[in-house]
XYZ file of N, CA and C in Angstrom:
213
model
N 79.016 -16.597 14.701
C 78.194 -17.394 15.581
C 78.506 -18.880 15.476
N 79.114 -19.196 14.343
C 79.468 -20.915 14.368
C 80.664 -20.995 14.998
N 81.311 -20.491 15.749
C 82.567 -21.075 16.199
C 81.991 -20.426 18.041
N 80.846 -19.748 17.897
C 80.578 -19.931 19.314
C 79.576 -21.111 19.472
N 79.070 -21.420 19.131
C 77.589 -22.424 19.143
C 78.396 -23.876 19.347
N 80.183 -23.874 18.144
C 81.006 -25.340 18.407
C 81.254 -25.406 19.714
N 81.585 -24.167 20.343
C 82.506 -24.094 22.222
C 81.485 -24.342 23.120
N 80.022 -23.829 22.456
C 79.061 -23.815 23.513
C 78.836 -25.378 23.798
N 78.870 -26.279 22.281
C 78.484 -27.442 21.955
C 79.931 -28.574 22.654
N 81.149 -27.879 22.633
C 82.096 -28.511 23.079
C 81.872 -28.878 24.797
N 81.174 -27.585 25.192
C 81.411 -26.965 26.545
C 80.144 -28.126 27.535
N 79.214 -28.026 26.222
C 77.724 -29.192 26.663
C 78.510 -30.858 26.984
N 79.004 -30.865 26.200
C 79.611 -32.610 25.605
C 80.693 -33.184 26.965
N 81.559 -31.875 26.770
C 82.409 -32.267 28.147
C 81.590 -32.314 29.833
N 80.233 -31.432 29.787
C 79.869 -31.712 30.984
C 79.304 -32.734 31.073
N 78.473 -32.949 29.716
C 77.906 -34.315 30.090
C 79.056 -35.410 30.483
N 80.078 -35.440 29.707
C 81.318 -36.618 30.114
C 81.515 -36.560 31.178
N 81.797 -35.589 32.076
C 82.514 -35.177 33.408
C 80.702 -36.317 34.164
N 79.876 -35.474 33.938
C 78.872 -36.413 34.873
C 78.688 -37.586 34.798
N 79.129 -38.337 33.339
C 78.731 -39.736 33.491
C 79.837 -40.518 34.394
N 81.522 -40.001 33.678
C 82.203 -40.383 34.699
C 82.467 -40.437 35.914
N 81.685 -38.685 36.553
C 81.542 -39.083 38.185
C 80.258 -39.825 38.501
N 79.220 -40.488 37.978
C 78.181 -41.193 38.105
C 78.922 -42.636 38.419
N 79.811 -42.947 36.745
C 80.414 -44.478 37.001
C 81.326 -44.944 38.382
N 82.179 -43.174 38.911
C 82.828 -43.715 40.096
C 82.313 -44.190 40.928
N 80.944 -43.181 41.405
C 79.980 -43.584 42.315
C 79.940 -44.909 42.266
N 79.235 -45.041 41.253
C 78.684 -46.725 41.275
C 79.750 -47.331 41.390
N 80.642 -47.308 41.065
C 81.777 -48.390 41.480
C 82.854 -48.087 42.773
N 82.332 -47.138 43.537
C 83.264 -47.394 44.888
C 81.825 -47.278 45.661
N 80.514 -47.232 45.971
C 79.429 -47.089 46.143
C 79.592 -48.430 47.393
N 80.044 -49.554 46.505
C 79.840 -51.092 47.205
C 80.897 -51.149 48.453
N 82.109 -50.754 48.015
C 83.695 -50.685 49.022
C 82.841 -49.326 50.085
N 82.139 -48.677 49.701
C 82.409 -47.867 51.086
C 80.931 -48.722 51.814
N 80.071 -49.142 51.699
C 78.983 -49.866 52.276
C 79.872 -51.187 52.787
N 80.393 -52.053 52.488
C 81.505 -52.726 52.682
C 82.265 -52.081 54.079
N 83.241 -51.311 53.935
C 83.762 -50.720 54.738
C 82.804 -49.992 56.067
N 81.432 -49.560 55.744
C 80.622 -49.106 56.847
C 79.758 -50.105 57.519
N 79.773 -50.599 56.985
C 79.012 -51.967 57.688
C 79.912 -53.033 58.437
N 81.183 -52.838 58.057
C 82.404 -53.395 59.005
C 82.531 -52.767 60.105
N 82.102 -51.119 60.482
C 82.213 -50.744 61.536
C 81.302 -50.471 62.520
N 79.778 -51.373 62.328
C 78.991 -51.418 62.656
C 78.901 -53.001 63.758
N 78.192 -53.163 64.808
C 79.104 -53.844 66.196
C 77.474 -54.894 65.420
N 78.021 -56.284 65.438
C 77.277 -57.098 64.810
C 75.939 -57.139 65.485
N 75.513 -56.957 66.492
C 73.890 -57.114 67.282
C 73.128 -56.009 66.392
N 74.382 -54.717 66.497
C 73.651 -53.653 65.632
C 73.019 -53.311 64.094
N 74.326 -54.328 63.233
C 74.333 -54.441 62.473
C 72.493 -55.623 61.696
N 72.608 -56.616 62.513
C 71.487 -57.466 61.818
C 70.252 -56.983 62.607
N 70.263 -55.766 63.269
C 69.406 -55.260 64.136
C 68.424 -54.899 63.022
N 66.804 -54.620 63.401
C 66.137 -53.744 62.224
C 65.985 -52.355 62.495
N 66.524 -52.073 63.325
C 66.952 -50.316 63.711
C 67.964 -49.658 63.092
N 68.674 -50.864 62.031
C 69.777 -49.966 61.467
C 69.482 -49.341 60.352
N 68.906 -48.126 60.598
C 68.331 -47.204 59.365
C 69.641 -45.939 58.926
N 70.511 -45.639 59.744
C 71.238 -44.710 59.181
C 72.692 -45.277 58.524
N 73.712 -44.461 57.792
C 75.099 -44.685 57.384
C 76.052 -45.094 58.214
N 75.704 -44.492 59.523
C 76.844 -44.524 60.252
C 76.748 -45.227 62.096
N 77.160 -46.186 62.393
C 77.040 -46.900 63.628
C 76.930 -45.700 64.856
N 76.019 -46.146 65.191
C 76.149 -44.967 67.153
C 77.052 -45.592 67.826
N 77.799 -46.787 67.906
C 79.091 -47.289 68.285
C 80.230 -47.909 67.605
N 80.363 -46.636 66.758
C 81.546 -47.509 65.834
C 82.485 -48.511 66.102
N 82.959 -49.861 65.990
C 83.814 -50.806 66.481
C 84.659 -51.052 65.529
N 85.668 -51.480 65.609
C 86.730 -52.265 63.984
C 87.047 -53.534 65.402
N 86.224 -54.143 65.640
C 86.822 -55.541 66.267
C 86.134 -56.932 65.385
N 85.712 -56.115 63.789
C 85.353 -56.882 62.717
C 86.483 -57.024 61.782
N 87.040 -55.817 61.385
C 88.331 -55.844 60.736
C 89.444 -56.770 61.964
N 89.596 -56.557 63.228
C 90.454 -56.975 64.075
C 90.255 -58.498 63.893
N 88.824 -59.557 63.594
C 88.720 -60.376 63.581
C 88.897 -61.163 62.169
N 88.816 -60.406 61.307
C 88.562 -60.515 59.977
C 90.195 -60.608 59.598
N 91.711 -60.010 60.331
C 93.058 -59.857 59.950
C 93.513 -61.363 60.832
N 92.441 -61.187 62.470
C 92.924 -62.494 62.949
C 92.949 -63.894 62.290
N 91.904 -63.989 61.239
C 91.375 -64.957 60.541
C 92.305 -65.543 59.289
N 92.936 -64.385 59.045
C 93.731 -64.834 57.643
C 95.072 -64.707 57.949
């Protein structure tokens, strides 16, 4: 029973690792994709107070288009 209870205990340790590390990705690409979705959101819409969902009802990239013209 002690060399099952170590695998069971190995088997606990690695899931917890696996979740914290997919927790930390989250949080750290979390900002780049809000970033990126809010770029494709058409600016009236964007500072609108109707913008309650993820994703624009008229997606545009003439923010990125302005944002490449710029630099």
């Amino acid at each position: 029973m002690g060399i099952r209870k170590a695998r069971i205990k190995k088997h606990i340790s690695r899931i917890i690792l696996y979740v914290l590390v997919i927790l930390i990705v989250v949080w750290t690409l979390a900002p780049f994709t809000w970033l990126f979705v809010s770029g494709l959101f058409p600016y009236k819409e964007l500072i609108s107070d109707r913008t309650t969902s993820w994703f624009p009802e008229n997606p545009t990239l003439k923010n990125f288009q302005a944002m490449f013209d710029m630099s």
